[in-house]
Coordinates of C-alpha atoms and ligand atoms in Angstrom, one line a residue:
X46 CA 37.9 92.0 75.9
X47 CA 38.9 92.2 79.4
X48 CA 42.6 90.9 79.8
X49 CA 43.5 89.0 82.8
X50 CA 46.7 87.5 83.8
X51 CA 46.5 84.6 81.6
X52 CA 46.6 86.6 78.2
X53 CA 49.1 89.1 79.3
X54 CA 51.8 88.9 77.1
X55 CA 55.2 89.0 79.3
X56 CA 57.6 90.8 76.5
X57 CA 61.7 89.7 76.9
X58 CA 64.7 92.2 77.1
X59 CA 66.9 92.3 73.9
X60 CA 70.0 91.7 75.8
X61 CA 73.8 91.6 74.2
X62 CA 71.8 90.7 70.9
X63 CA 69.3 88.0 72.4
X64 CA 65.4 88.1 73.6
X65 CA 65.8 87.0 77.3
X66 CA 63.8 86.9 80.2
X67 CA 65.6 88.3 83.2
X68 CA 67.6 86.4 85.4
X69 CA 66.1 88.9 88.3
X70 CA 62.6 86.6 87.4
X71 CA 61.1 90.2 88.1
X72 CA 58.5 91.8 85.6
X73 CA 56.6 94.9 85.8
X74 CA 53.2 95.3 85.3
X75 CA 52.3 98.0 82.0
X76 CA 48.8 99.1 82.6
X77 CA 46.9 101.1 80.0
X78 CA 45.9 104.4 80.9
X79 CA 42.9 103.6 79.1
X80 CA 41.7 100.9 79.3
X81 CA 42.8 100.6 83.0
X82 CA 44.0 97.1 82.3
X83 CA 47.8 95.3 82.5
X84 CA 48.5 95.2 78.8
X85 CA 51.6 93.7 78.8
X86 CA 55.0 92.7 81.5
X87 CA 58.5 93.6 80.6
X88 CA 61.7 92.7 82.6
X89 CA 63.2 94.3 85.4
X90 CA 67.2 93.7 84.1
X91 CA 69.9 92.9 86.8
X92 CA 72.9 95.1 87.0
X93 CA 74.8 92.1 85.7
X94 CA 72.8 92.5 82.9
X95 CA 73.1 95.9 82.1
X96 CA 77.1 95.2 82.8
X97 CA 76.7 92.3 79.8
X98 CA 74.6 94.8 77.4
X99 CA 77.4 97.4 77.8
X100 CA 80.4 95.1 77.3
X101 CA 78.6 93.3 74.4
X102 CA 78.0 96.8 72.7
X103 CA 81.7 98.2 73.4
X104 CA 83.1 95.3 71.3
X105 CA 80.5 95.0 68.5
X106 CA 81.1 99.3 68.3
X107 CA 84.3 98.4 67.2
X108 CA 83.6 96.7 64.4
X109 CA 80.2 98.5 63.7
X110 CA 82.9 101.8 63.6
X111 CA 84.6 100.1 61.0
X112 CA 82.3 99.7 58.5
X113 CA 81.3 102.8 55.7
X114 CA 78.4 105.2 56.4
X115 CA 76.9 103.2 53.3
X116 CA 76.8 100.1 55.0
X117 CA 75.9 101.4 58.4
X118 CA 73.2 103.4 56.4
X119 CA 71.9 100.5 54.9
X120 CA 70.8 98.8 58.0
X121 CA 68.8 102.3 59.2
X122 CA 67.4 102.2 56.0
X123 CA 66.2 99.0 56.3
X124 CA 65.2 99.1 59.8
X125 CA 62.7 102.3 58.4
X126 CA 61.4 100.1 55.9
X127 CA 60.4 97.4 58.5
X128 CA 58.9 100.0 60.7
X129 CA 57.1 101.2 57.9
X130 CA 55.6 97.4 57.9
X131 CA 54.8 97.7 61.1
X132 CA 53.4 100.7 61.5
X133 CA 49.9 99.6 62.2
X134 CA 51.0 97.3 65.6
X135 CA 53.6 99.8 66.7
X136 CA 51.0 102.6 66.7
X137 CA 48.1 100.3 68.4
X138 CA 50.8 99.5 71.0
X139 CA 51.8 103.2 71.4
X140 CA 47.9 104.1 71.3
X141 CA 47.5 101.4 74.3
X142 CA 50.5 101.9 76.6
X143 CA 51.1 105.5 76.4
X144 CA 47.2 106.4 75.2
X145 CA 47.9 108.9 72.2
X146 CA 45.1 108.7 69.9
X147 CA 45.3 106.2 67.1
X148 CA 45.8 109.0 64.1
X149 CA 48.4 110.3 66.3
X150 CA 50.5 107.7 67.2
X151 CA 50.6 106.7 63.8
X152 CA 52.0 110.1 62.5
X153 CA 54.4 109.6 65.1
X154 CA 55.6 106.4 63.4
X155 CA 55.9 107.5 60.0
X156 CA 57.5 110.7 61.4
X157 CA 60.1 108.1 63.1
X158 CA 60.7 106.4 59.5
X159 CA 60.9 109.8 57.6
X160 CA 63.4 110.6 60.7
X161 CA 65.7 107.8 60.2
X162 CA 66.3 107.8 56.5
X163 CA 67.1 111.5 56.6
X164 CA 69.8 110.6 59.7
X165 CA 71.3 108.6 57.2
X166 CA 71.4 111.2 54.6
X167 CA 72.7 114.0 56.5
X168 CA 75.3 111.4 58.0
X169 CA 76.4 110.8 54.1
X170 CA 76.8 114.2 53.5
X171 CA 78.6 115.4 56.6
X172 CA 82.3 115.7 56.5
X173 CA 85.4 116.9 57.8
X174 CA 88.0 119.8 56.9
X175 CA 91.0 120.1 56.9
X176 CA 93.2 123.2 58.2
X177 CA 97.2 124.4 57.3
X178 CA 99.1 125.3 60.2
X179 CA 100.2 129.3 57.9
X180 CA 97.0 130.4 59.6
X181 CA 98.2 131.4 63.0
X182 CA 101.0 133.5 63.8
X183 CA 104.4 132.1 63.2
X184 CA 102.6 128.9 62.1
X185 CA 103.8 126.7 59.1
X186 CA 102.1 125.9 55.8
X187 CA 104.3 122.3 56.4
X188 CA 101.6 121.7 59.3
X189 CA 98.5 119.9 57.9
X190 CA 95.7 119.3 60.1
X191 CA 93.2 116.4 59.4
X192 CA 89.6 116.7 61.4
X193 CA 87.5 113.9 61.0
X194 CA 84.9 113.1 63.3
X195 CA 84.9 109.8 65.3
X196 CA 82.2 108.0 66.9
X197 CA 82.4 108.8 71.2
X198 CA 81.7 104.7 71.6
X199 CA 78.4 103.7 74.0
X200 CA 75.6 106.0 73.9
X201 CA 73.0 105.5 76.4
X202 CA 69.8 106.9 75.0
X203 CA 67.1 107.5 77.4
X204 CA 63.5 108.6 76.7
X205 CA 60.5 109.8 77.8
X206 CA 56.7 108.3 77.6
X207 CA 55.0 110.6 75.7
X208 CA 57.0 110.0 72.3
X209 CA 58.6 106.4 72.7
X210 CA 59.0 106.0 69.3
X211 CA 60.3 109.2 67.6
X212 CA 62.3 110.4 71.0
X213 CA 64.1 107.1 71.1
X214 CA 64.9 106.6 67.5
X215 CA 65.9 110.4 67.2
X216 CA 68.6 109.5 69.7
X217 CA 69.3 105.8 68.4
X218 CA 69.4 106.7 64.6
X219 CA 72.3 109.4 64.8
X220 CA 73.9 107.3 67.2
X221 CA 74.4 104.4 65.2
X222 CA 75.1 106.7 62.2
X223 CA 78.0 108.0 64.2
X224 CA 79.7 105.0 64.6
X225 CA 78.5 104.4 68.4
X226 CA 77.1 101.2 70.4
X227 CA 73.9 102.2 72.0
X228 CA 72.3 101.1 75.5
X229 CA 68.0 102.0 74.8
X230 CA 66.0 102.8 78.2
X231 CA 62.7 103.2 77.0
X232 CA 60.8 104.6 79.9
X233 CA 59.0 102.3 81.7
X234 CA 55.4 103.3 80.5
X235 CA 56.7 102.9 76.6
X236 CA 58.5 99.7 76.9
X237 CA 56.5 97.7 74.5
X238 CA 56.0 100.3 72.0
X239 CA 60.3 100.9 72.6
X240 CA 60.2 96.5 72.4
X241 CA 58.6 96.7 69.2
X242 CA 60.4 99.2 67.4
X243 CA 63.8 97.3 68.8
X244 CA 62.5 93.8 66.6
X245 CA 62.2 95.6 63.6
X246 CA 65.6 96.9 63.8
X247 CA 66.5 93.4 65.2
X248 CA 65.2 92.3 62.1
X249 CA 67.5 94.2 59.6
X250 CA 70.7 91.9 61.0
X251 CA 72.3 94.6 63.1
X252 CA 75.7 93.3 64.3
X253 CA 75.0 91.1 68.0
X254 CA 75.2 93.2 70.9
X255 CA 75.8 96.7 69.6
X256 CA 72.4 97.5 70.5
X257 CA 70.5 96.5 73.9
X258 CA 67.1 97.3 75.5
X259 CA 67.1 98.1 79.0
X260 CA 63.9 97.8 80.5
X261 CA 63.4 98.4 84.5
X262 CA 62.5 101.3 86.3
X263 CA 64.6 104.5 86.3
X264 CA 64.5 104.6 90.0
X265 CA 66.0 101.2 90.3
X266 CA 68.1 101.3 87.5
X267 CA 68.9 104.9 86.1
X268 CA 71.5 105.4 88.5
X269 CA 73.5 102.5 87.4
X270 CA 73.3 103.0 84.0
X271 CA 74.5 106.4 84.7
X272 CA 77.4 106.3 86.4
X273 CA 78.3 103.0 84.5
X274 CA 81.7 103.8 83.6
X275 CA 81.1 101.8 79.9
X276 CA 78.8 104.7 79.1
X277 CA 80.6 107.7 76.8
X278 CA 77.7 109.9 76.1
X279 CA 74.3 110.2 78.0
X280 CA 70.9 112.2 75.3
X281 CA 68.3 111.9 77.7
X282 CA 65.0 113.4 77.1
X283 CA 62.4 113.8 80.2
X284 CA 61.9 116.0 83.3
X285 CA 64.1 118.6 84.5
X286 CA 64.0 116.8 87.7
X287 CA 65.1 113.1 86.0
X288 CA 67.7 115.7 84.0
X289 CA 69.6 117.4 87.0
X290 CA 69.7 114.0 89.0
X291 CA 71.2 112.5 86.0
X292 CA 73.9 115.5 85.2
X293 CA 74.8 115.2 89.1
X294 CA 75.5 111.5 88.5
X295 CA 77.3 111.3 85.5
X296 CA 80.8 112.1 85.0
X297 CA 83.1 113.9 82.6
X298 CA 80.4 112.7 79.9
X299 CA 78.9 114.5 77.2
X300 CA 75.6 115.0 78.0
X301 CA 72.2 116.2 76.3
X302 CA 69.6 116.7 78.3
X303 CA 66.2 117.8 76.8
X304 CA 63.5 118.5 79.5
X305 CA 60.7 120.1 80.6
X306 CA 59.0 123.4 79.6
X307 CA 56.5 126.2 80.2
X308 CA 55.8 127.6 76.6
X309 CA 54.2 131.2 76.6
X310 CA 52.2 132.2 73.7
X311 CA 52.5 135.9 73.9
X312 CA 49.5 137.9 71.8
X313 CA 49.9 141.2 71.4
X314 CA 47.3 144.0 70.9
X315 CA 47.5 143.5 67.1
X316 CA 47.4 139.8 66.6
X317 CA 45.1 137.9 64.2
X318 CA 42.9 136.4 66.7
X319 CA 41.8 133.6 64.5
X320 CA 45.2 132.3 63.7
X321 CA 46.3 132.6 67.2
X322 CA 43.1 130.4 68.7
X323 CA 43.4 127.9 66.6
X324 CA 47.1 127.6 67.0
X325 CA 46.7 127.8 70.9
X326 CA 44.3 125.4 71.0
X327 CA 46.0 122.8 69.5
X328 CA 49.3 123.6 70.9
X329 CA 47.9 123.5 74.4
X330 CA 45.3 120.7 74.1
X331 CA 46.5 118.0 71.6
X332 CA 47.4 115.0 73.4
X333 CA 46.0 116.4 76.3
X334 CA 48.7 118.7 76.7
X335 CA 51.6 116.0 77.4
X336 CA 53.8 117.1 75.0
X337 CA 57.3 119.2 76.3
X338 CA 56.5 122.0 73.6
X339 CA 52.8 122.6 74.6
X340 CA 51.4 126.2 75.0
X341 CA 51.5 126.5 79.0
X342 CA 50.5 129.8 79.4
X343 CA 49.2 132.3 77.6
X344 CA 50.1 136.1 77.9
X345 CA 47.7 138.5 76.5
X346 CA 47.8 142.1 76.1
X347 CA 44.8 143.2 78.1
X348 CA 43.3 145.5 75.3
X349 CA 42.7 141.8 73.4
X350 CA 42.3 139.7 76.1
X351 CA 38.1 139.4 76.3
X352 CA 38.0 138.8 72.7
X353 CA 40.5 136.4 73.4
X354 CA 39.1 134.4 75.9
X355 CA 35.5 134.6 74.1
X356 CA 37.2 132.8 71.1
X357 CA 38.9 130.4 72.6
X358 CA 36.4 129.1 74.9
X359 CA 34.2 127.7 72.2
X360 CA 37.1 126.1 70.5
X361 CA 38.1 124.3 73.4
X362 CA 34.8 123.1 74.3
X363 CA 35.0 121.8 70.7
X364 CA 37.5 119.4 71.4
X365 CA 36.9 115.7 71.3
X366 CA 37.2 114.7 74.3
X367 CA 37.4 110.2 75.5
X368 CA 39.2 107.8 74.3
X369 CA 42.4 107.2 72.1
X370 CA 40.2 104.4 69.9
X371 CA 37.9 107.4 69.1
X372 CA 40.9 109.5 67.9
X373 CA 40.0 112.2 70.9
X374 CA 42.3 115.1 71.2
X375 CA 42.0 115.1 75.0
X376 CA 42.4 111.3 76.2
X377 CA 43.0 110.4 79.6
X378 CA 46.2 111.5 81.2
X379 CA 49.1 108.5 81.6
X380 CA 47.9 107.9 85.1
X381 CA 45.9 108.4 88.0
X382 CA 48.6 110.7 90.0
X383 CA 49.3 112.8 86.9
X384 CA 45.3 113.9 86.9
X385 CA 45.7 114.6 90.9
X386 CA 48.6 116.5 90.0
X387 CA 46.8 118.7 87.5
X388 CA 43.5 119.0 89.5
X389 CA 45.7 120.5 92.5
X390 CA 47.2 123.0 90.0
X391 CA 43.7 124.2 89.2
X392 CA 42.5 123.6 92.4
X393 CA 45.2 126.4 93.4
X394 CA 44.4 128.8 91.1
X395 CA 40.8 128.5 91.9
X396 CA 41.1 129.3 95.4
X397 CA 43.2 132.0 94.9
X398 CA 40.6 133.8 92.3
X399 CA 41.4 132.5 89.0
X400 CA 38.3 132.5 86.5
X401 CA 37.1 129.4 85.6
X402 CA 36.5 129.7 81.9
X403 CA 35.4 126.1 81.1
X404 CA 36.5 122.5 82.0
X405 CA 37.3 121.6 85.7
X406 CA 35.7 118.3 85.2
X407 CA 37.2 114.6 85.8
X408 CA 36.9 111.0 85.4
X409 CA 39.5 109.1 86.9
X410 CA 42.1 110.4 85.4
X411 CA 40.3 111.7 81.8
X412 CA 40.4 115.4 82.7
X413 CA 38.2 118.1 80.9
X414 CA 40.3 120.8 79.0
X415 CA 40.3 123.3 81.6
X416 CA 41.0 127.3 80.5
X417 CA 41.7 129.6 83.3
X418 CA 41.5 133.3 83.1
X419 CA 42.8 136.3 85.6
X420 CA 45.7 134.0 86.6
X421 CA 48.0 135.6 88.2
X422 CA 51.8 134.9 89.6
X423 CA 51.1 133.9 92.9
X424 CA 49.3 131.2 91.6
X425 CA 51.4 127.7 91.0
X426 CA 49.8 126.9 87.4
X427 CA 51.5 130.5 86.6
X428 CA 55.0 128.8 86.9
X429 CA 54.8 124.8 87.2
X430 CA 54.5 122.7 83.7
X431 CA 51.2 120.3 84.4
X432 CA 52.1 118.5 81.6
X433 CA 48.1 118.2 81.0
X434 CA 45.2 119.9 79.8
X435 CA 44.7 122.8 81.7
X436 CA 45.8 126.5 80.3
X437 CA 46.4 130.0 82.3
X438 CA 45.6 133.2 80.7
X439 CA 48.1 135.5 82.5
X440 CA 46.7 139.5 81.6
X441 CA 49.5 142.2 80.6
X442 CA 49.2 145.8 80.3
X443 CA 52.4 146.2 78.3
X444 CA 54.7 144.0 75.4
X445 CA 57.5 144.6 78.5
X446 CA 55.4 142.8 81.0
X447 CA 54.7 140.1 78.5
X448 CA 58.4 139.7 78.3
X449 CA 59.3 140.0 81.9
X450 CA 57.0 137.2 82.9
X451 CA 57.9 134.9 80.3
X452 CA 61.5 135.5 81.1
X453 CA 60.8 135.2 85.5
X454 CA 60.3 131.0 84.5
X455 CA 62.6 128.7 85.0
X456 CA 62.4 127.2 81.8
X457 CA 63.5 127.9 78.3
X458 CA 61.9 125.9 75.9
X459 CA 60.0 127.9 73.4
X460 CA 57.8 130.8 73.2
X461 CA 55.1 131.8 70.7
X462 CA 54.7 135.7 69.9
X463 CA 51.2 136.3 67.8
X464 CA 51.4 139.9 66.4
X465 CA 51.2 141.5 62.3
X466 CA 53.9 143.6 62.9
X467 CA 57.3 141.6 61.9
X468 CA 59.7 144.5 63.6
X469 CA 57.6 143.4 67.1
X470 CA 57.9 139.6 66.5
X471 CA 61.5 140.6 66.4
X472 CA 61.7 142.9 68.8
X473 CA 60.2 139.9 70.9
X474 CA 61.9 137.0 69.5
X475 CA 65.2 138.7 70.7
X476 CA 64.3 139.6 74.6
X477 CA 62.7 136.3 75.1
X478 CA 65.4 133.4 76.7
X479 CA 64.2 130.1 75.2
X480 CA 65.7 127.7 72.7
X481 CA 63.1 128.6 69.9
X482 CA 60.7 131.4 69.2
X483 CA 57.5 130.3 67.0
X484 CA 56.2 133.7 65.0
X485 CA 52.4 133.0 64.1
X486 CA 52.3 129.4 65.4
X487 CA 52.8 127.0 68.0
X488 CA 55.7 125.8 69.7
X489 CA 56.2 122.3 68.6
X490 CA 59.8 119.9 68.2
X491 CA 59.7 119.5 64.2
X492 CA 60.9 119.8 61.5
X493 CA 63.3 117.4 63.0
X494 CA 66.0 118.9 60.1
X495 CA 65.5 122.3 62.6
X496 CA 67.9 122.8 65.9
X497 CA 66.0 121.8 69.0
X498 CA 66.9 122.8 72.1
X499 CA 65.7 124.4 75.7
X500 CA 67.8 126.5 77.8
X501 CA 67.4 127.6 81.5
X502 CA 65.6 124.7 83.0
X503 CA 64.7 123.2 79.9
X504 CA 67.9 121.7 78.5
X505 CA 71.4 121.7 77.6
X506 CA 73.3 121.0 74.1
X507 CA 71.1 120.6 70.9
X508 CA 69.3 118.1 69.2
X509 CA 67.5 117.7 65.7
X510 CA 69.3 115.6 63.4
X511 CA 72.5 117.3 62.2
X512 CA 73.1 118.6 65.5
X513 CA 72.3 114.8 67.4
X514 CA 75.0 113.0 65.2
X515 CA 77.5 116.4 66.1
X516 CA 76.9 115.8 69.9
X517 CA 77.6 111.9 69.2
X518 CA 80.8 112.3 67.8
X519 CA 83.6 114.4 68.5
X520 CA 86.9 115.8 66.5
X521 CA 89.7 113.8 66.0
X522 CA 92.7 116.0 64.6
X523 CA 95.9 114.4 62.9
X524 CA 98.8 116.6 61.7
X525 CA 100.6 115.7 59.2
X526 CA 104.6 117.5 59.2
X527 CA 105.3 117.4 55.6
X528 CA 108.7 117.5 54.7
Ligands
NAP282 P1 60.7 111.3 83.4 O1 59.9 110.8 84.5 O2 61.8 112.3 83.8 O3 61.3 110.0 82.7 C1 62.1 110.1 81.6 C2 63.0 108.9 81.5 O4 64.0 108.9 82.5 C3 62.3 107.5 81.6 O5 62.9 106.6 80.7 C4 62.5 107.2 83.0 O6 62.4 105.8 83.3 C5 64.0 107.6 83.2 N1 64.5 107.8 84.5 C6 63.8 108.0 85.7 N2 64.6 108.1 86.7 C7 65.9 107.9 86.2 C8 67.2 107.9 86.8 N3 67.4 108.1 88.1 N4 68.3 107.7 86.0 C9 68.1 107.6 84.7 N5 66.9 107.5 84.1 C10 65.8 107.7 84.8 O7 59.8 112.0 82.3 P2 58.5 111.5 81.6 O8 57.4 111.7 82.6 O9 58.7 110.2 81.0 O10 58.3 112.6 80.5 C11 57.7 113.8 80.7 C12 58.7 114.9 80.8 O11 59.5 114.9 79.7 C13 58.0 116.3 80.8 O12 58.6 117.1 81.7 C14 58.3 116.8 79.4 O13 58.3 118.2 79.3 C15 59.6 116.2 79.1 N6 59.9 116.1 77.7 C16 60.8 116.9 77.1 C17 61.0 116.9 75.8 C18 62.0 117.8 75.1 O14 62.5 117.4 74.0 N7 62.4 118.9 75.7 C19 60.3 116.0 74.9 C20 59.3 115.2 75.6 C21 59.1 115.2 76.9 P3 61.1 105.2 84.0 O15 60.0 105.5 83.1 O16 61.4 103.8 84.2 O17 60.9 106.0 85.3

């Protein structure tokens, strides 16, 4: 069915603990990358607004800090269980606004419940320590220190499109666990499936106000949620570009900033090629590629690289390629200027004598996967993350080349190295500068029990879940001078 404006559904703000329309009477249009339709309207907030979300969350924190991690888990546990009700219209919603296929998005939500009821476990069993002054020079055993950790206050959680669920609760979850109010900008395109997952947790009682949804552009609004001076911590999770704005606005915050990336998958002369195609394929195609932790280049030892290419061309032509409904791996990118800015990537390296190996094909913006070979670094798609289905093959003569061009990028996420030889994968593992190193597989963000991070260009502080409560609460040392 066609929608028109009648039956789109114009979604409130969950504001200081109510569902309100915005006093701006602004609303922005959510269109579908899929079914090039307005699916839905949500609010463009007022600053007054976000000024009455933040001072509504400051005082319920107070009290929220007050309770035990039991009763604070309680809530999270309950607001996994109604997810886990909801799971089929959260993941239609995510499949229609943000156009991950249906299998896909629904992994994502269970991943999200799974996620929430181990934040609350790890919360239970984290603790603090306590210290005797006798261990410093000249220091007293009558010195006793107390570290506990205490919640920071207001966390403003931003996040990205291309995970609204998981990437928004992995910030919200340890936040509440830690004790903190939270402000939730959904990006824009990820609103309603960011709405939706808000009403369950609405729905388990939370305490009025400690929680509100922002909804409004990031252009209009980012900056004053930023600088708001009722924000005490700032996890954001998006583009380097979004990132550095953000760290050059806020001040004297903590901050966590998980961006962008430009994953190499290094294969050396003595890889398994079977293993490695099938784990570049997925890694660089699945969701068409618009996931931070995709395989964005491959560098190949030249010895392997025909066999290479030979294999994975097939496999990628393999690929389901349409619609989101149809549970496609390659769906049609979040909108029309993300496809230009892909085809100009390949466009690039085509005129400047990159093999095309298969793909180059478009509709609107559903874009073959596209494998180029004989890239080379004066070519754009060598260095600049498309953030869609397109993959450079990048030939090396040596394991040191490999390095040195996976090390010349500005970013840090993570790097794949495909080889048998475990003193190599090593070898490699240690010279490359990126958060995580994947031996034999993909790069990708979970487990969420492991430490994720990016450094260079791709992030700053650590997330997965024991680390996310860490960087949401801080020390808080009392000394007790017996006697
Ligand atoms: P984006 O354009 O940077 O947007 C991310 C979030 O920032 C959205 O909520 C956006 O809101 C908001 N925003 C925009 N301008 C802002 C401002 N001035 N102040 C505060 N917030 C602002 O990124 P995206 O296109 O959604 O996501 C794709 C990028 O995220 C890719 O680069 C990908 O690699 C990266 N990513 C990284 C990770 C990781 O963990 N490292 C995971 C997933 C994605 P609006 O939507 O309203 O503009």
């Amino acid at each position: 069915m066609k929608a028109n404006d009648q039956e789109v559904k114009v979604y409130p703000a969950y504001i200081a603990g109510e569902w309100r329309f915005s006093e701006s009477q602004e609303t922005i249009a959510i269109t579908s990358p899929w079914k090039a339709d307005v699916i839905g309207r949500v609010q463009a907030l007022t600053q007054d607004e976000v000024d009455q979300s933040i001072a509504a969350s400051k005082a319920a924190q107070r009290v929220w800090a007050d309770l035990s991690l039991g009763e604070r888990g309680d809530y999270l546990n309950q607001w996994a269980s109604e997810l886990e009700k909801d799971k089929e219209a959260i993941a239609t919603a995510v499949m229609n606004e943000v156009g991950k296929n249906y299998n896909d998005a629904e992994k994502e939500v269970t991943r999200t419940v799974d996620l929430i009821r181990y934040t609350v476990q790890e919360a239970l069993h984290m603790h603090g320590e306590s210290v005797r002054g006798d261990g410093f020079p000249g220091g007293s055993k009558d010195k006793l220190g107390i570290i506990e950790r205490v919640p920071l206050g207001v966390v403003l959680a931003i996040a990205p499109f291309n995970y609204p669920v998981n990437l928004a609760a992995s910030k919200i979850a340890p936040a509440l666990m830690a004790g903190n109010g939270v402000i939730f900008k959904p990006a824009t395109q990820g609103s309603i499936s960011g709405i939706k997952m808000i009403g369950a947790l609405d729905r388990t009682g939370l305490p009025a106000g400690l929680l509100s949804l922002i909804t409004g552009r990031g252009s209009v609004i980012g900056d004053y949620l930023t600088e708001h001076p009722g924000i005490n911590m700032i996890s954001f999770t998006g583009s380097t570009k979004t990132g550095k704005h953000l760290s050059q606005k806020s001040i004297m915050i903590p901050l966590v900033l998980e961006l962008g990336g430009k994953d190499p998958a290094i294969v050396c002369e003595d890889a398994d090629l079977d293993l490695t195609t099938q784990n570049i394929v997925s890694g660089a195609f699945s969701y068409s590629g618009q996931r931070c932790t995709a395989v964005k280049r491959v560098l190949v030892d030249d010895k392997v690289a025909d066999q290479l290419v030979a294999q994975l061309k097939p496999a990628v032509e393999a690929l389901a390629v349409g619609s989101p409904v149809d549970d496609s791996t390659v769906v049609p990118l979040i909108d029309e200027k993300a496809a230009d800015f892909v085809q100009g990537l390949i466009d690039d390296a085509l005129a400047k004598g990159a093999t095309l190996i298969t793909g180059n094909q478009r509709q609107g913006n559903l874009l073959a996967p596209t494998l180029l070979d004989n890239v080379t670094e004066d070519m754009d798609v060598a260095w600049i993350e498309p953030f869609g289905p397109v993959l450079p093959i990048i030939r090396v003569q040596t394991t040191d080349a490999a390095i040195a061009i996976a090390n010349k990028s500005n970013f840090g996420l993570q790097a794949s190295v495909f080889t048998q030889d475990i003193d190599k994968a090593l070898e490699i593992a240690n010279a490359v500068e990126v958060g995580t190193v994947q031996v034999n597989g993909r790069p990708e963000r979970g487990p969420d029990n492991f430490p994720f991070l990016g450094v260079k260009s791709s992030g700053m502080g650590t997330q997965g879940v024991h680390n996310s409560i860490l960087s949401m609460s801080r020390e808080k040392l009392t000394v007790m001078n017996l006697r």
